[in-house]
Amino acid sequence: MYDIRGLNEECGVFGIWDHPNAAELTYMALHSLQHRGQEGAGIVCSNGENIFGARGMGLLPEAISQVQLDSLKSYRHAIGHVRYATTGASELSNVQPFIFKHSKGDLGLAHNGNLTNAQQIKLALESNGAIFQTSSDSEVLGHLLLKAKSENKLANLHASLNQIKGAFAFLVLHPESLSAARDAHGVRPLMLGQVDGAYCVASETCAFTAIGAEYIRDIEPGEVLTFSNETPIHEDFYTKQTSSNMCSMEYVYFARPDSEFRKSSIYEVRKSLGEQLAKEMAHIEADIVIGVPDSSLQAAKGFSNYSGLPNEQGLIKNRYVGRTFITPNQTLRERAVRMKHSPIREVIEGKRVIVIDDSIVRGTTSKFIVKTLKQAGAKEVHMGISSPPLKHPCYYGIDVSTHAELIAAHQTVEEIQKELEVDSLTYLSVEGMHDVFKKHHSKGECYACFTGNYPIEIIDQLLPEEKEKKRKGV
Ligand code: SF4
């Protein structure tokens, strides 16, 4: 969901092959992935010979009408996408899945993530006559596929994927096949499921739950799965040079708590992050622990389990503060935060409160929360953050604010504590976070927004540190 703190989710994808209700199931699955993007949505279907689709701006029911959905009902193969713009303007032309009409055959394309060499490839393709229809980085894969010379579509896909760099979960729909590919570093999630014998893929397993599908497994870094009527599932890798750098923030904040990564429940991972934080905050004395709703409630529960402190509901979230109130202006943003969280005085008054949040971006929300808890009569407010300080922007498809807006990029923990007017402030350590993920079967994570160690080369954009060096002429 678009977050007034400046930490915004990326996109969600879903695909299904050979199901009589492919479009309806895709619609339902996208509904459960709506938290990953609300700017636009689309569904593209294949009838075995051609590709058809519907897409629009806004939430799913606004983006795709019942009439449009009905028009796709007879097709057995579909892909869908919900969009949050991390690159490209917020306009209909950038809403996916994209459809490419070509003499070689139609093509549908859906992408979650961000390519780090898209501009470089785009310039090269344009100088050879390609015309781009959108400002989205995702379009480059379509052009690479159409430019590829082989008659073998899978070979073309492998060759094209080997040219792009970055974080991605791509769905490619040809009239006669559907391919699902995950980037070589496994940054963005992609899962395999099955419903009524038909294979499906999704960014999160909550999409499988929504349509009654069984979650089979995670698609591995560098893996490409292809579904067709000849071969129900073809498992392959487009590269052998893979590593595992799953986005940590998916576990901490973005994914729905009822989803699973590597067969580990996000709900349980968040509880474990809270337990680990409690270990690291053992020196703080308090009466109760509360979580900032909704994404920090599980961490607060884990904190309570480990520390023995009662877990209370001290803050209520107004779920109906929508996008109307989302503005880039700081004063209005503060007003929006005030409308969003409200304290329960009976729980807070006279207590030493530990409040758990999953992250601090600009600090606007945290400052307001501390103030509101104190106004509600809290004797002391101690803040625990279930992730390390966010110091670096994300280039892999998560809109973690610009470097300039990240409070931890410019201030020490002590300075932030002072700024928030909180009695103590503790962030989870990177090591503590890593231990939690290991316990939950992760094979390796990306911590770049905490550490600045980017696992994938950024070709289109210089890293902030490099920009600074360049500015200084170093
Ligand atoms: S930089 Fe941060 S938000 Fe981006 S992929 Fe890595 S962990 Fe996720």
PDB file of N, CA, C and O in Angstrom, residues 79-114:
ATOM      1  N   ILE A  79      -2.181 -13.853 -17.783  1.00  0.00           N
ATOM      2  CA  ILE A  79      -1.242 -13.236 -16.839  1.00  0.00           C
ATOM      3  C   ILE A  79      -1.870 -11.927 -16.358  1.00  0.00           C
ATOM      4  O   ILE A  79      -2.690 -11.332 -17.052  1.00  0.00           O
ATOM      5  N   GLY A  80      -1.477 -11.498 -15.149  1.00  0.00           N
ATOM      6  CA  GLY A  80      -2.026 -10.262 -14.605  1.00  0.00           C
ATOM      7  C   GLY A  80      -0.974  -9.493 -13.838  1.00  0.00           C
ATOM      8  O   GLY A  80       0.086 -10.047 -13.462  1.00  0.00           O
ATOM      9  N   HIS A  81      -1.263  -8.236 -13.586  1.00  0.00           N
ATOM     10  CA  HIS A  81      -0.269  -7.352 -12.975  1.00  0.00           C
ATOM     11  C   HIS A  81      -0.984  -6.266 -12.184  1.00  0.00           C
ATOM     12  O   HIS A  81      -1.980  -5.706 -12.642  1.00  0.00           O
ATOM     13  N   VAL A  82      -0.482  -5.965 -10.980  1.00  0.00           N
ATOM     14  CA  VAL A  82      -0.902  -4.743 -10.277  1.00  0.00           C
ATOM     15  C   VAL A  82       0.337  -3.875 -10.171  1.00  0.00           C
ATOM     16  O   VAL A  82       1.428  -4.362  -9.906  1.00  0.00           O
ATOM     17  N   ARG A  83       0.157  -2.583 -10.372  1.00  0.00           N
ATOM     18  CA  ARG A  83       1.330  -1.726 -10.545  1.00  0.00           C
ATOM     19  C   ARG A  83       1.469  -0.671  -9.460  1.00  0.00           C
ATOM     20  O   ARG A  83       0.522   0.010  -9.110  1.00  0.00           O
ATOM     21  N   TYR A  84       2.688  -0.568  -8.969  1.00  0.00           N
ATOM     22  CA  TYR A  84       3.125   0.631  -8.266  1.00  0.00           C
ATOM     23  C   TYR A  84       4.317   1.142  -9.058  1.00  0.00           C
ATOM     24  O   TYR A  84       5.254   0.386  -9.312  1.00  0.00           O
ATOM     25  N   ALA A  85       4.297   2.396  -9.457  1.00  0.00           N
ATOM     26  CA  ALA A  85       5.348   2.899 -10.351  1.00  0.00           C
ATOM     27  C   ALA A  85       6.648   3.133  -9.609  1.00  0.00           C
ATOM     28  O   ALA A  85       6.724   4.013  -8.762  1.00  0.00           O
ATOM     29  N   THR A  86       7.664   2.280  -9.896  1.00  0.00           N
ATOM     30  CA  THR A  86       8.999   2.557  -9.360  1.00  0.00           C
ATOM     31  C   THR A  86       9.868   3.189 -10.438  1.00  0.00           C
ATOM     32  O   THR A  86      10.808   3.889 -10.146  1.00  0.00           O
ATOM     33  N   THR A  87       9.574   2.890 -11.706  1.00  0.00           N
ATOM     34  CA  THR A  87      10.188   3.641 -12.804  1.00  0.00           C
ATOM     35  C   THR A  87       9.056   3.949 -13.772  1.00  0.00           C
ATOM     36  O   THR A  87       8.071   3.227 -13.832  1.00  0.00           O
ATOM     37  N   GLY A  88       9.189   4.991 -14.525  1.00  0.00           N
ATOM     38  CA  GLY A  88       8.151   5.332 -15.505  1.00  0.00           C
ATOM     39  C   GLY A  88       7.033   6.119 -14.847  1.00  0.00           C
ATOM     40  O   GLY A  88       6.765   5.977 -13.662  1.00  0.00           O
ATOM     41  N   ALA A  89       6.385   6.962 -15.632  1.00  0.00           N
ATOM     42  CA  ALA A  89       5.350   7.837 -15.091  1.00  0.00           C
ATOM     43  C   ALA A  89       4.094   7.047 -14.759  1.00  0.00           C
ATOM     44  O   ALA A  89       3.894   5.935 -15.230  1.00  0.00           O
ATOM     45  N   SER A  90       3.241   7.675 -13.897  1.00  0.00           N
ATOM     46  CA  SER A  90       1.983   7.052 -13.521  1.00  0.00           C
ATOM     47  C   SER A  90       0.940   7.369 -14.587  1.00  0.00           C
ATOM     48  O   SER A  90       0.209   8.348 -14.495  1.00  0.00           O
ATOM     49  N   GLU A  91       0.907   6.566 -15.643  1.00  0.00           N
ATOM     50  CA  GLU A  91      -0.059   6.793 -16.724  1.00  0.00           C
ATOM     51  C   GLU A  91      -0.420   5.448 -17.343  1.00  0.00           C
ATOM     52  O   GLU A  91       0.310   4.459 -17.190  1.00  0.00           O
ATOM     53  N   LEU A  92      -1.557   5.448 -18.067  1.00  0.00           N
ATOM     54  CA  LEU A  92      -2.090   4.185 -18.578  1.00  0.00           C
ATOM     55  C   LEU A  92      -1.095   3.432 -19.461  1.00  0.00           C
ATOM     56  O   LEU A  92      -1.007   2.206 -19.401  1.00  0.00           O
ATOM     57  N   SER A  93      -0.318   4.155 -20.254  1.00  0.00           N
ATOM     58  CA  SER A  93       0.600   3.461 -21.169  1.00  0.00           C
ATOM     59  C   SER A  93       1.605   2.593 -20.409  1.00  0.00           C
ATOM     60  O   SER A  93       2.150   1.627 -20.949  1.00  0.00           O
ATOM     61  N   ASN A  94       1.849   2.926 -19.128  1.00  0.00           N
ATOM     62  CA  ASN A  94       2.817   2.143 -18.347  1.00  0.00           C
ATOM     63  C   ASN A  94       2.177   1.004 -17.555  1.00  0.00           C
ATOM     64  O   ASN A  94       2.868   0.252 -16.868  1.00  0.00           O
ATOM     65  N   VAL A  95       0.844   0.902 -17.609  1.00  0.00           N
ATOM     66  CA  VAL A  95       0.168  -0.163 -16.858  1.00  0.00           C
ATOM     67  C   VAL A  95       0.354  -1.491 -17.600  1.00  0.00           C
ATOM     68  O   VAL A  95       0.178  -1.567 -18.818  1.00  0.00           O
ATOM     69  N   GLN A  96       0.705  -2.513 -16.878  1.00  0.00           N
ATOM     70  CA  GLN A  96       0.982  -3.833 -17.466  1.00  0.00           C
ATOM     71  C   GLN A  96      -0.187  -4.778 -17.190  1.00  0.00           C
ATOM     72  O   GLN A  96      -1.037  -4.452 -16.373  1.00  0.00           O
ATOM     73  N   PRO A  97      -0.182  -5.961 -17.828  1.00  0.00           N
ATOM     74  CA  PRO A  97       0.789  -6.489 -18.777  1.00  0.00           C
ATOM     75  C   PRO A  97       0.770  -5.717 -20.104  1.00  0.00           C
ATOM     76  O   PRO A  97      -0.290  -5.284 -20.555  1.00  0.00           O
ATOM     77  N   PHE A  98       1.976  -5.590 -20.692  1.00  0.00           N
ATOM     78  CA  PHE A  98       2.078  -4.989 -22.015  1.00  0.00           C
ATOM     79  C   PHE A  98       1.715  -6.047 -23.062  1.00  0.00           C
ATOM     80  O   PHE A  98       1.966  -7.239 -22.868  1.00  0.00           O
ATOM     81  N   ILE A  99       1.132  -5.564 -24.166  1.00  0.00           N
ATOM     82  CA  ILE A  99       0.884  -6.470 -25.299  1.00  0.00           C
ATOM     83  C   ILE A  99       1.703  -5.974 -26.481  1.00  0.00           C
ATOM     84  O   ILE A  99       1.678  -4.780 -26.800  1.00  0.00           O
ATOM     85  N   PHE A 100       2.467  -6.874 -27.090  1.00  0.00           N
ATOM     86  CA  PHE A 100       3.217  -6.566 -28.307  1.00  0.00           C
ATOM     87  C   PHE A 100       2.568  -7.342 -29.454  1.00  0.00           C
ATOM     88  O   PHE A 100       2.449  -8.566 -29.365  1.00  0.00           O
ATOM     89  N   LYS A 101       2.137  -6.619 -30.466  1.00  0.00           N
ATOM     90  CA  LYS A 101       1.581  -7.272 -31.662  1.00  0.00           C
ATOM     91  C   LYS A 101       2.691  -7.319 -32.704  1.00  0.00           C
ATOM     92  O   LYS A 101       3.276  -6.273 -33.030  1.00  0.00           O
ATOM     93  N   HIS A 102       2.988  -8.502 -33.199  1.00  0.00           N
ATOM     94  CA  HIS A 102       4.145  -8.631 -34.100  1.00  0.00           C
ATOM     95  C   HIS A 102       3.899  -9.741 -35.098  1.00  0.00           C
ATOM     96  O   HIS A 102       3.169 -10.702 -34.798  1.00  0.00           O
ATOM     97  N   SER A 103       4.544  -9.622 -36.258  1.00  0.00           N
ATOM     98  CA  SER A 103       4.372 -10.658 -37.288  1.00  0.00           C
ATOM     99  C   SER A 103       4.869 -12.024 -36.804  1.00  0.00           C
ATOM    100  O   SER A 103       4.410 -13.069 -37.252  1.00  0.00           O
ATOM    101  N   LYS A 104       5.815 -12.022 -35.833  1.00  0.00           N
ATOM    102  CA  LYS A 104       6.325 -13.293 -35.287  1.00  0.00           C
ATOM    103  C   LYS A 104       5.329 -13.928 -34.305  1.00  0.00           C
ATOM    104  O   LYS A 104       5.533 -15.043 -33.843  1.00  0.00           O
ATOM    105  N   GLY A 105       4.296 -13.171 -33.935  1.00  0.00           N
ATOM    106  CA  GLY A 105       3.323 -13.670 -32.956  1.00  0.00           C
ATOM    107  C   GLY A 105       3.164 -12.680 -31.820  1.00  0.00           C
ATOM    108  O   GLY A 105       4.096 -11.929 -31.507  1.00  0.00           O
ATOM    109  N   ASP A 106       1.978 -12.668 -31.220  1.00  0.00           N
ATOM    110  CA  ASP A 106       1.706 -11.732 -30.120  1.00  0.00           C
ATOM    111  C   ASP A 106       2.513 -12.118 -28.886  1.00  0.00           C
ATOM    112  O   ASP A 106       2.934 -13.279 -28.717  1.00  0.00           O
ATOM    113  N   LEU A 107       2.630 -11.130 -28.009  1.00  0.00           N
ATOM    114  CA  LEU A 107       3.420 -11.336 -26.790  1.00  0.00           C
ATOM    115  C   LEU A 107       2.801 -10.505 -25.670  1.00  0.00           C
ATOM    116  O   LEU A 107       2.482  -9.332 -25.866  1.00  0.00           O
ATOM    117  N   GLY A 108       2.619 -11.129 -24.507  1.00  0.00           N
ATOM    118  CA  GLY A 108       2.172 -10.388 -23.322  1.00  0.00           C
ATOM    119  C   GLY A 108       3.298 -10.408 -22.299  1.00  0.00           C
ATOM    120  O   GLY A 108       4.012 -11.405 -22.167  1.00  0.00           O
ATOM    121  N   LEU A 109       3.443  -9.309 -21.541  1.00  0.00           N
ATOM    122  CA  LEU A 109       4.598  -9.199 -20.639  1.00  0.00           C
ATOM    123  C   LEU A 109       4.199  -8.536 -19.324  1.00  0.00           C
ATOM    124  O   LEU A 109       3.558  -7.480 -19.335  1.00  0.00           O
ATOM    125  N   ALA A 110       4.567  -9.154 -18.212  1.00  0.00           N
ATOM    126  CA  ALA A 110       4.333  -8.551 -16.896  1.00  0.00           C
ATOM    127  C   ALA A 110       5.614  -8.643 -16.084  1.00  0.00           C
ATOM    128  O   ALA A 110       6.296  -9.673 -16.099  1.00  0.00           O
ATOM    129  N   HIS A 111       5.943  -7.594 -15.358  1.00  0.00           N
ATOM    130  CA  HIS A 111       7.226  -7.514 -14.658  1.00  0.00           C
ATOM    131  C   HIS A 111       7.046  -6.915 -13.275  1.00  0.00           C
ATOM    132  O   HIS A 111       6.403  -5.894 -13.112  1.00  0.00           O
ATOM    133  N   ASN A 112       7.676  -7.546 -12.288  1.00  0.00           N
ATOM    134  CA  ASN A 112       7.822  -6.956 -10.962  1.00  0.00           C
ATOM    135  C   ASN A 112       9.308  -6.768 -10.731  1.00  0.00           C
ATOM    136  O   ASN A 112      10.080  -7.717 -10.886  1.00  0.00           O
ATOM    137  N   GLY A 113       9.719  -5.556 -10.353  1.00  0.00           N
ATOM    138  CA  GLY A 113      11.133  -5.320 -10.081  1.00  0.00           C
ATOM    139  C   GLY A 113      11.636  -4.102 -10.808  1.00  0.00           C
ATOM    140  O   GLY A 113      10.860  -3.234 -11.201  1.00  0.00           O
ATOM    141  N   ASN A 114      12.946  -4.047 -10.973  1.00  0.00           N
ATOM    142  CA  ASN A 114      13.550  -2.890 -11.625  1.00  0.00           C
ATOM    143  C   ASN A 114      14.825  -3.343 -12.328  1.00  0.00           C
ATOM    144  O   ASN A 114      15.641  -4.032 -11.725  1.00  0.00           O
TER     145      ASN A 114
END
